[in-house]
mmCIF file with all atom_site columns, C-alpha atoms in Angstrom:
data_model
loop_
_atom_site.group_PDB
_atom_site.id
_atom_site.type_symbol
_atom_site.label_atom_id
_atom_site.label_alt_id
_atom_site.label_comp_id
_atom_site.label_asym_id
_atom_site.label_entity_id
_atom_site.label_seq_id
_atom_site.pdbx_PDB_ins_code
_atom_site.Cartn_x
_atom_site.Cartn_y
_atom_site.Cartn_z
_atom_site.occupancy
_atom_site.B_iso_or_equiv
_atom_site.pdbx_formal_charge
_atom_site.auth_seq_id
_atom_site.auth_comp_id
_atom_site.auth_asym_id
_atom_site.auth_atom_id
_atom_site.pdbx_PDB_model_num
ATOM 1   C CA . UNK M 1 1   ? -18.567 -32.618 12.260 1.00 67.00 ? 10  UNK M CA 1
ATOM 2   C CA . UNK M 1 2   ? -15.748 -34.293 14.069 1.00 87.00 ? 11  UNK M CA 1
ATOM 3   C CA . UNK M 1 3   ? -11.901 -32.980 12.467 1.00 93.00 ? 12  UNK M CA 1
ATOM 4   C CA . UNK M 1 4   ? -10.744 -36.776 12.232 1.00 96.00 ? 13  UNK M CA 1
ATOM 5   C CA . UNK M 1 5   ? -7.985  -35.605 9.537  1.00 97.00 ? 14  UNK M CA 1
ATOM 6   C CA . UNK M 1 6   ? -5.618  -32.961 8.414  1.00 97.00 ? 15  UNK M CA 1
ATOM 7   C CA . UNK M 1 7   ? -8.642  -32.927 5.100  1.00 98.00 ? 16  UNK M CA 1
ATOM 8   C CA . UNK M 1 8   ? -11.388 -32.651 7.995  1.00 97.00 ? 17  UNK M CA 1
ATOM 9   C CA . UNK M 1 9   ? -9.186  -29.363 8.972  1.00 98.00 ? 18  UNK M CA 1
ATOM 10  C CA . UNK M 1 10  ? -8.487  -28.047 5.848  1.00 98.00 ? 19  UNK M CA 1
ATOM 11  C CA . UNK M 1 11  ? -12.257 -27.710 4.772  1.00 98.00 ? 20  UNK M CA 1
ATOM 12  C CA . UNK M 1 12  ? -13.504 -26.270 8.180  1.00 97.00 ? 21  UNK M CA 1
ATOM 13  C CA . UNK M 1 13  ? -11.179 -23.646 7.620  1.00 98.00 ? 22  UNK M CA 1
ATOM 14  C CA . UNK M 1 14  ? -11.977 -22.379 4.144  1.00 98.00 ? 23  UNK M CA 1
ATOM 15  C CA . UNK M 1 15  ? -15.301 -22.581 5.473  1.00 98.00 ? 24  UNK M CA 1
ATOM 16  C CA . UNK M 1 16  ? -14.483 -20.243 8.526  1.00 97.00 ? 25  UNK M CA 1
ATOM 17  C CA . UNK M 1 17  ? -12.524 -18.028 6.103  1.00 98.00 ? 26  UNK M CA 1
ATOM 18  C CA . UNK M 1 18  ? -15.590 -18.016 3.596  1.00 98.00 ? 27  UNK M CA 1
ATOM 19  C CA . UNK M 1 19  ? -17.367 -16.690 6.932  1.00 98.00 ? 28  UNK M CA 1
ATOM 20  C CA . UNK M 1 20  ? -14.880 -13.757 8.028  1.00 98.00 ? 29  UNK M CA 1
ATOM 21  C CA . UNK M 1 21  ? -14.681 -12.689 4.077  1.00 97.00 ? 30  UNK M CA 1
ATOM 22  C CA . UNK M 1 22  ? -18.979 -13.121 4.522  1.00 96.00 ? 31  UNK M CA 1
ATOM 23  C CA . UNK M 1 23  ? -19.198 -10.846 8.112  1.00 97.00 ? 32  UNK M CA 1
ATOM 24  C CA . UNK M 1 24  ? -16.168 -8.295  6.836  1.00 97.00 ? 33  UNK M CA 1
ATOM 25  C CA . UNK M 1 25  ? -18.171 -7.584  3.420  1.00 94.00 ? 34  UNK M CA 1
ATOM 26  C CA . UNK M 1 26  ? -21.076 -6.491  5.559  1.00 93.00 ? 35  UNK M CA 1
ATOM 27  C CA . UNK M 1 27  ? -19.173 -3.725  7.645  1.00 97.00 ? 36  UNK M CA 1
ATOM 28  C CA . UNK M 1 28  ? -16.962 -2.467  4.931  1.00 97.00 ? 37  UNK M CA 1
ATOM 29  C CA . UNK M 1 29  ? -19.753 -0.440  3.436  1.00 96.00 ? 38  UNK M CA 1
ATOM 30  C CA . UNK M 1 30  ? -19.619 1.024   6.976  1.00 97.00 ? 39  UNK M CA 1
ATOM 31  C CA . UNK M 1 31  ? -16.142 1.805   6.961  1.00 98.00 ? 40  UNK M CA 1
ATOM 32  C CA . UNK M 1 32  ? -16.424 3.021   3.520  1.00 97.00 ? 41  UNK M CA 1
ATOM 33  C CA . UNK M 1 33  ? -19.361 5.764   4.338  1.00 97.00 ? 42  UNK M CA 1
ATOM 34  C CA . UNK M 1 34  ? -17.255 6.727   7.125  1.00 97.00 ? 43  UNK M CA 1
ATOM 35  C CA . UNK M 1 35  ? -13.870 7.745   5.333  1.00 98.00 ? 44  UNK M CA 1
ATOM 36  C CA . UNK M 1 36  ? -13.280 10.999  4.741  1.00 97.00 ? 45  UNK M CA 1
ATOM 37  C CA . UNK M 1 37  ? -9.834  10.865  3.032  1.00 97.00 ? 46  UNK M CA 1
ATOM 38  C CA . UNK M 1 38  ? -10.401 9.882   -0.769 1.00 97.00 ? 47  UNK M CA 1
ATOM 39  C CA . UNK M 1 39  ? -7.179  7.634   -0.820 1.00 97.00 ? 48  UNK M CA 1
ATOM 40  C CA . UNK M 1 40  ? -8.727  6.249   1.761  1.00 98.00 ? 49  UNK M CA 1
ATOM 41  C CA . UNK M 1 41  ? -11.777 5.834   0.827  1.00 97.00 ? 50  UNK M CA 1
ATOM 42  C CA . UNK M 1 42  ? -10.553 4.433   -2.699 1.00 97.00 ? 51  UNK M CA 1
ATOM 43  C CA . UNK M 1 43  ? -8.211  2.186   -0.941 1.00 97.00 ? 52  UNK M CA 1
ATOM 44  C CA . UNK M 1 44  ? -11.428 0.572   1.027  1.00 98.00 ? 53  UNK M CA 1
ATOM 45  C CA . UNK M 1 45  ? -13.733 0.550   -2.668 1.00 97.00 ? 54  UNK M CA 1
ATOM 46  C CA . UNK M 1 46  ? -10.977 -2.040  -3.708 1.00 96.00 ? 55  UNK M CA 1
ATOM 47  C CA . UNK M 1 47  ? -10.986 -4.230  -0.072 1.00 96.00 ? 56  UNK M CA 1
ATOM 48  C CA . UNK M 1 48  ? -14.544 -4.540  -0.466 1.00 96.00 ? 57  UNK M CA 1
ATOM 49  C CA . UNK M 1 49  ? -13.973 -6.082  -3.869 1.00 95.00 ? 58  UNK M CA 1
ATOM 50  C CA . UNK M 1 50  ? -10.969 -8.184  -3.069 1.00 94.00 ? 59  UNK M CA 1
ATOM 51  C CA . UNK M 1 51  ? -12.844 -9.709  -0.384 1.00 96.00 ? 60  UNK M CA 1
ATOM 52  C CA . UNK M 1 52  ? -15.805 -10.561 -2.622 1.00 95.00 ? 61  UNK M CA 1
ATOM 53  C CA . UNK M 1 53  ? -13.544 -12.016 -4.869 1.00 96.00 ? 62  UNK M CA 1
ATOM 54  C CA . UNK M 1 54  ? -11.786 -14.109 -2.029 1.00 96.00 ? 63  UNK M CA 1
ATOM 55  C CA . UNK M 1 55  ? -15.398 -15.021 -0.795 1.00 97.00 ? 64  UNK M CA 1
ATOM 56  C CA . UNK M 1 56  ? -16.120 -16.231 -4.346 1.00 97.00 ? 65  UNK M CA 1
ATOM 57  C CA . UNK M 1 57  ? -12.656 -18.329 -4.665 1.00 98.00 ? 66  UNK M CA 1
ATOM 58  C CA . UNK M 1 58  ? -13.770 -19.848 -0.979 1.00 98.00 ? 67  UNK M CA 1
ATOM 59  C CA . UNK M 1 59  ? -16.344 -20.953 -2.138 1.00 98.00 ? 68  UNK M CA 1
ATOM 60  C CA . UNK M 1 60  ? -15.211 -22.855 -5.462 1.00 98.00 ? 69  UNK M CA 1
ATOM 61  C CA . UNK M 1 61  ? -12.818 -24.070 -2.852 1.00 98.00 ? 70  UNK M CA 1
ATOM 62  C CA . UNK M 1 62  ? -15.018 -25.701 -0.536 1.00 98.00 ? 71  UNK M CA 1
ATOM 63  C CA . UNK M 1 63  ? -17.219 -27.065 -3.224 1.00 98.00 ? 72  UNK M CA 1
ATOM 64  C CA . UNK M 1 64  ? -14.803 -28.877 -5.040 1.00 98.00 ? 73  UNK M CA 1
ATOM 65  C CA . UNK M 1 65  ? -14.305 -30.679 -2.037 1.00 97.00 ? 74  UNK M CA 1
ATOM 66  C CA . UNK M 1 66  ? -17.863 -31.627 -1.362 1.00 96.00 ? 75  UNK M CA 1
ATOM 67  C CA . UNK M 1 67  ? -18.381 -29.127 1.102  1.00 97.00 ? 76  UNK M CA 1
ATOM 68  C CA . UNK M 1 68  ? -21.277 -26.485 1.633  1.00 97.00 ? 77  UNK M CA 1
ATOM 69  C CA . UNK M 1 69  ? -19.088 -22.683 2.095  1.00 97.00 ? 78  UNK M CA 1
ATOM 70  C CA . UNK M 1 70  ? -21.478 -21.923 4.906  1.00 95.00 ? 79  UNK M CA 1
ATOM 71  C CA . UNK M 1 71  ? -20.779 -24.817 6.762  1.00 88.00 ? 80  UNK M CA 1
ATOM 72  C CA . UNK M 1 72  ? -19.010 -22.209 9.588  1.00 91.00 ? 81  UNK M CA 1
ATOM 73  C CA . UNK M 1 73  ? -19.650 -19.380 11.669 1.00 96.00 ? 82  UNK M CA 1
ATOM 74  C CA . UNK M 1 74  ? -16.299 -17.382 12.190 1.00 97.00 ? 83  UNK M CA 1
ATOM 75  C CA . UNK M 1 75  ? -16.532 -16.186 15.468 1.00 97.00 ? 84  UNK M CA 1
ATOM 76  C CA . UNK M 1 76  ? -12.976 -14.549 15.178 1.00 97.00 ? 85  UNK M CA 1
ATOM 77  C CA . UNK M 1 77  ? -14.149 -12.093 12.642 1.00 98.00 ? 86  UNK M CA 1
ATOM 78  C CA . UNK M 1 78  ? -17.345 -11.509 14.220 1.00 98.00 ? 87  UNK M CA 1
ATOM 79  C CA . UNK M 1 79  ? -15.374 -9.918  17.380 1.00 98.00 ? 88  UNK M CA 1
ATOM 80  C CA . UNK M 1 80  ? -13.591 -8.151  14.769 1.00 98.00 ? 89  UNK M CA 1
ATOM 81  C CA . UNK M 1 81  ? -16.849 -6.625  12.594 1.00 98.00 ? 90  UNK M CA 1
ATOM 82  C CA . UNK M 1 82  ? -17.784 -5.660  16.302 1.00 98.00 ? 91  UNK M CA 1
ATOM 83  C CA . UNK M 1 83  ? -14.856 -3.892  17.368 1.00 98.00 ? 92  UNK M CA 1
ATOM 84  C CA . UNK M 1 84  ? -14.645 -2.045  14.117 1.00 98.00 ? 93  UNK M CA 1
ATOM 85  C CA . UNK M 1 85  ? -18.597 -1.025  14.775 1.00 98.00 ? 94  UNK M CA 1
ATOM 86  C CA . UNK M 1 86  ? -17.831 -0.059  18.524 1.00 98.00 ? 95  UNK M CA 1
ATOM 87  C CA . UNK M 1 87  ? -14.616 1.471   17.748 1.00 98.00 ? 96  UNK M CA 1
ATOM 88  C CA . UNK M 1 88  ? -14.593 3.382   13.773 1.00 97.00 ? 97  UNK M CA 1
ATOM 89  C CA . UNK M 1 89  ? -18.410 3.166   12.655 1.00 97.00 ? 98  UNK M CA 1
ATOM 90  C CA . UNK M 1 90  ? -20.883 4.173   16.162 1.00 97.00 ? 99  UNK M CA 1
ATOM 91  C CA . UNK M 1 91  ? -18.115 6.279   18.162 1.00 97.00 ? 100 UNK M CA 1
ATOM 92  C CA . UNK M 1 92  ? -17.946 9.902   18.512 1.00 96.00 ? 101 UNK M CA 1
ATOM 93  C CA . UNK M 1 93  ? -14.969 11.372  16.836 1.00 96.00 ? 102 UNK M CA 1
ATOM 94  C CA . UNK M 1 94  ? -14.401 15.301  17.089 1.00 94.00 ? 103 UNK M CA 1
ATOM 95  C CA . UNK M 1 95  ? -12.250 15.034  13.568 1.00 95.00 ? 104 UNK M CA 1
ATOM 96  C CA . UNK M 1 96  ? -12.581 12.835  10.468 1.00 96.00 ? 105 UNK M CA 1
ATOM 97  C CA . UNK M 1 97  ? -8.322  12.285  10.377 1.00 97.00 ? 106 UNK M CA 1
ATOM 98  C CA . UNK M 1 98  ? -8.927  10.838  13.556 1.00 98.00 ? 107 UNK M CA 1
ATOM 99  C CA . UNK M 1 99  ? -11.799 8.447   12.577 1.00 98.00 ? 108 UNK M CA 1
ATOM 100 C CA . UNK M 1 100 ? -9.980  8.006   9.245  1.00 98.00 ? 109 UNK M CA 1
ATOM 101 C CA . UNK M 1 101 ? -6.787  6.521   11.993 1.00 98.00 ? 110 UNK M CA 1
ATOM 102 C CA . UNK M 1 102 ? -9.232  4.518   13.639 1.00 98.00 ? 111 UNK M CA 1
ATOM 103 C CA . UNK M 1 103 ? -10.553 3.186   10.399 1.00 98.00 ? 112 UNK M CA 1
ATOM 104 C CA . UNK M 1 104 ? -7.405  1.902   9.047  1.00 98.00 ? 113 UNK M CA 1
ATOM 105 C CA . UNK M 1 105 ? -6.677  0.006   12.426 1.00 98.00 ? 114 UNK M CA 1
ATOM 106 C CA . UNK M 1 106 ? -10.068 -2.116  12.268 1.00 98.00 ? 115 UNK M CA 1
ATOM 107 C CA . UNK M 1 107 ? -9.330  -2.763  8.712  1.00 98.00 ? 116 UNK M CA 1
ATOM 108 C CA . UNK M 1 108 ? -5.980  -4.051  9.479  1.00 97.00 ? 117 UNK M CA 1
ATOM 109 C CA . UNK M 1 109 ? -6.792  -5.985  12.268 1.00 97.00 ? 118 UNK M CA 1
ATOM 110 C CA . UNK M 1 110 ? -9.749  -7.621  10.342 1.00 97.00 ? 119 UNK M CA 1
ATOM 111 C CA . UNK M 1 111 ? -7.035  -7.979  7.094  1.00 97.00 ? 120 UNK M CA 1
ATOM 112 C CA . UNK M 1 112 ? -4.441  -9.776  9.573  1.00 97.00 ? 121 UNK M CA 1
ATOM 113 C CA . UNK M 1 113 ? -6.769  -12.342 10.910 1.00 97.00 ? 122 UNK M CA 1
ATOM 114 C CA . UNK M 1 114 ? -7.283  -12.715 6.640  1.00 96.00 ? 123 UNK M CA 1
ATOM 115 C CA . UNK M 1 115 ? -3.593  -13.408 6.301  1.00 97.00 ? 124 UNK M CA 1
ATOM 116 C CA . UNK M 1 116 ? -3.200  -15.828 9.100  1.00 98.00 ? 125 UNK M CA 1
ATOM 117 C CA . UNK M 1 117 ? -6.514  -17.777 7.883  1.00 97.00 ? 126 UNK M CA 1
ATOM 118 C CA . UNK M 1 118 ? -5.220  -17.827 4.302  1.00 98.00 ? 127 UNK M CA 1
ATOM 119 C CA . UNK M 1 119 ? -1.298  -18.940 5.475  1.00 98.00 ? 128 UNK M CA 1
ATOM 120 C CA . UNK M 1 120 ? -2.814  -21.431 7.281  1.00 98.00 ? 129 UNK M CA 1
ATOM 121 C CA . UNK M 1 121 ? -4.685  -23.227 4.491  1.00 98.00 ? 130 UNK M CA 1
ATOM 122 C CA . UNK M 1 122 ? -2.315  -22.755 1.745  1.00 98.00 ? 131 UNK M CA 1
ATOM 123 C CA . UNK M 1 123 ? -0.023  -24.941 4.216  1.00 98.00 ? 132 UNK M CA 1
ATOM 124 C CA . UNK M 1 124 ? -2.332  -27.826 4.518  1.00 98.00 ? 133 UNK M CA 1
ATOM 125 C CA . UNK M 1 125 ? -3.527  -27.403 0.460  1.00 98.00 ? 134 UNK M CA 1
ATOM 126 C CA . UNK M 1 126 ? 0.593   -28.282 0.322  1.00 98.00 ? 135 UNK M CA 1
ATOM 127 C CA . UNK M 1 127 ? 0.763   -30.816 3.018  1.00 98.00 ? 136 UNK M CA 1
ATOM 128 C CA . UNK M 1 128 ? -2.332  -32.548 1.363  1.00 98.00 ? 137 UNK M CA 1
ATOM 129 C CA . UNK M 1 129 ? -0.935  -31.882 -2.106 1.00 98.00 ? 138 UNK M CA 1
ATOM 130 C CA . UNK M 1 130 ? -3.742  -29.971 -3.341 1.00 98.00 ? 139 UNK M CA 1
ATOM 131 C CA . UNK M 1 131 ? -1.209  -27.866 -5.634 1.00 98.00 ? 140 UNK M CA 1
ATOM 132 C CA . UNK M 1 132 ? -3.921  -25.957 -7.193 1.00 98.00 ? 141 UNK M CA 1
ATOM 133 C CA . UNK M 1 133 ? -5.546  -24.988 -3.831 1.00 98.00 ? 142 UNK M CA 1
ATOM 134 C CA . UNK M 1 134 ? -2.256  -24.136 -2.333 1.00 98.00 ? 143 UNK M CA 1
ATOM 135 C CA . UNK M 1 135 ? -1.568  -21.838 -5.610 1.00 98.00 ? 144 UNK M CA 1
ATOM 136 C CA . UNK M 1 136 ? -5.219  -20.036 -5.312 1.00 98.00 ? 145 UNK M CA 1
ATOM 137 C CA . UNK M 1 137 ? -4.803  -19.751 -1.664 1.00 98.00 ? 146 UNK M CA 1
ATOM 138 C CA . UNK M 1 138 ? -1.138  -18.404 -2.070 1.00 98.00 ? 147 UNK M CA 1
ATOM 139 C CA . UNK M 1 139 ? -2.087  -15.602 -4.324 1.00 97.00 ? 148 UNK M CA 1
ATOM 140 C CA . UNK M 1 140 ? -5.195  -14.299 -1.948 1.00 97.00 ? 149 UNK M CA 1
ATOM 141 C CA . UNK M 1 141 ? -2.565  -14.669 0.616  1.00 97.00 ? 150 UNK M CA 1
ATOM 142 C CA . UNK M 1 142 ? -0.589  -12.377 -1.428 1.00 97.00 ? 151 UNK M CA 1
ATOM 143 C CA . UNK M 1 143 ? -3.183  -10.046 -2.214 1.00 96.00 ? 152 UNK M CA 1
ATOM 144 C CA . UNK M 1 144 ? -4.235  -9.397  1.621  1.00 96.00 ? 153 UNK M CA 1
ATOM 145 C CA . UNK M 1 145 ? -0.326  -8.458  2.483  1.00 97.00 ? 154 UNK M CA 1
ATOM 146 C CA . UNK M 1 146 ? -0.516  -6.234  -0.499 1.00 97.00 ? 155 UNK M CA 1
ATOM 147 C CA . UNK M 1 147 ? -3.725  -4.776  0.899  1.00 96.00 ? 156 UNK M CA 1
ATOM 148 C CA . UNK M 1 148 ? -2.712  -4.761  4.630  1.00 97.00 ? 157 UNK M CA 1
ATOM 149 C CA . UNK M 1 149 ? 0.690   -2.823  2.896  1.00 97.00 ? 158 UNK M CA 1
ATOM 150 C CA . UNK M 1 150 ? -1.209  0.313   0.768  1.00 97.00 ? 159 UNK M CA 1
ATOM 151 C CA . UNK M 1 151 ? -3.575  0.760   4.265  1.00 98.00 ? 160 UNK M CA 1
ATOM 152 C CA . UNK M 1 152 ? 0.070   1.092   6.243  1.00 98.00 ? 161 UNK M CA 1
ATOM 153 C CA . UNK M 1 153 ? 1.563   3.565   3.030  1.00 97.00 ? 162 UNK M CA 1
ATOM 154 C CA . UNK M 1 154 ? -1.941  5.386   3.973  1.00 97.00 ? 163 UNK M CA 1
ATOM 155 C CA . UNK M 1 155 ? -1.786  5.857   7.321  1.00 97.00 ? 164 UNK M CA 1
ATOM 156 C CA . UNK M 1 156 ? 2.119   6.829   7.562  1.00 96.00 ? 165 UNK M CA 1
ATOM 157 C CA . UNK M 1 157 ? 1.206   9.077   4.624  1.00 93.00 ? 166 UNK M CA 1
ATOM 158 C CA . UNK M 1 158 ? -1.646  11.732  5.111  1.00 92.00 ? 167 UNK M CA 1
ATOM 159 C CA . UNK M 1 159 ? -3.833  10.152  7.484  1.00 97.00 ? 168 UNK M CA 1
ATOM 160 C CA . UNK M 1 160 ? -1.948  9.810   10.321 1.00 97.00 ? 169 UNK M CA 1
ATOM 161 C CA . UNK M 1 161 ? -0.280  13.399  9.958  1.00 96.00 ? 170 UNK M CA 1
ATOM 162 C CA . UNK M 1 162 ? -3.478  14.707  9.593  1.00 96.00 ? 171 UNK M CA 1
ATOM 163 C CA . UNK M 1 163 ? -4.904  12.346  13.200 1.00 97.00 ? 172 UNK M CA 1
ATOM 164 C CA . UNK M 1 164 ? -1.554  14.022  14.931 1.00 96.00 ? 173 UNK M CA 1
ATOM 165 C CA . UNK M 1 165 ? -2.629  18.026  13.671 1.00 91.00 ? 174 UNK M CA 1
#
């Protein structure tokens, strides 16, 4: 598809975000088997369901505006499910605190690329006066910094004390 207009952007991004929310969903179970502090843990039982629900608002997205969600493959979050594989899930750790650090970095990095996908769009839902977009896409926006916030609360809480024993 050639991105002729601001429109032609717009949807190929909600598509790429419907992708990222599609590839994170997949490794959160991961990342959730993986955790062995329950706040933790609890905090990542509630990700995986506030990305389902983003992938689900994507999607209504994209398809009121004639537009099949999987029309992308986000190869931004795919480097991210990697790294978060390579890096939380498949290494060695000697200590679960330490895996538990490690954990809460690939989730943030994976919840940032989130917020700048979802900042992004709400600005062109304004720009192209799609007022009911922009509001959906403001709240998930607001959701992920609340998300990306209680994973920061956990790791300067017991998590990272218990990496640094």
């Amino acid at each position: 598809m050639t991105l002729d207009t601001l429109q032609d952007v717009y949807v190929d991004q909600l598509q790429d975000l419907y992708s990222a929310c599609e590839q994170a969903q997949k490794v959160m179970d991961d990342l959730t088997a993986k955790a062995e502090n329950e706040e933790l843990r609890a905090a990542l039982e509630h990700g995986k369901s506030g990305i389902s629900d983003g992938r689900a608002q994507l999607a209504g997205l994209i398809k009121a505006h004639g537009a099949d969600p999987k029309g992308e493959h986000c190869k931004g979050m795919q480097g991210l499910v990697a790294e978060a594989r390579a890096h939380a899930i498949d290494a060695d750790f000697g200590d679960g605190a330490v895996r538990d650090a490690m954990i809460i970095t690939q989730y943030q990095r994976m919840t940032h690329y989130a917020i700048a996908g979802y900042g992004c769009c709400a600005a062109f839902a304004n720009r192209l006066e799609h007022l009911d977009d922009a509001k959906t896409l403001g709240g998930m926006l607001d959701a992920a910094y609340s998300g990306d916030r209680h994973f920061s609360g956990i790791a300067m809480g017991d998590v990272n004390r218990a990496a640094a024993e």
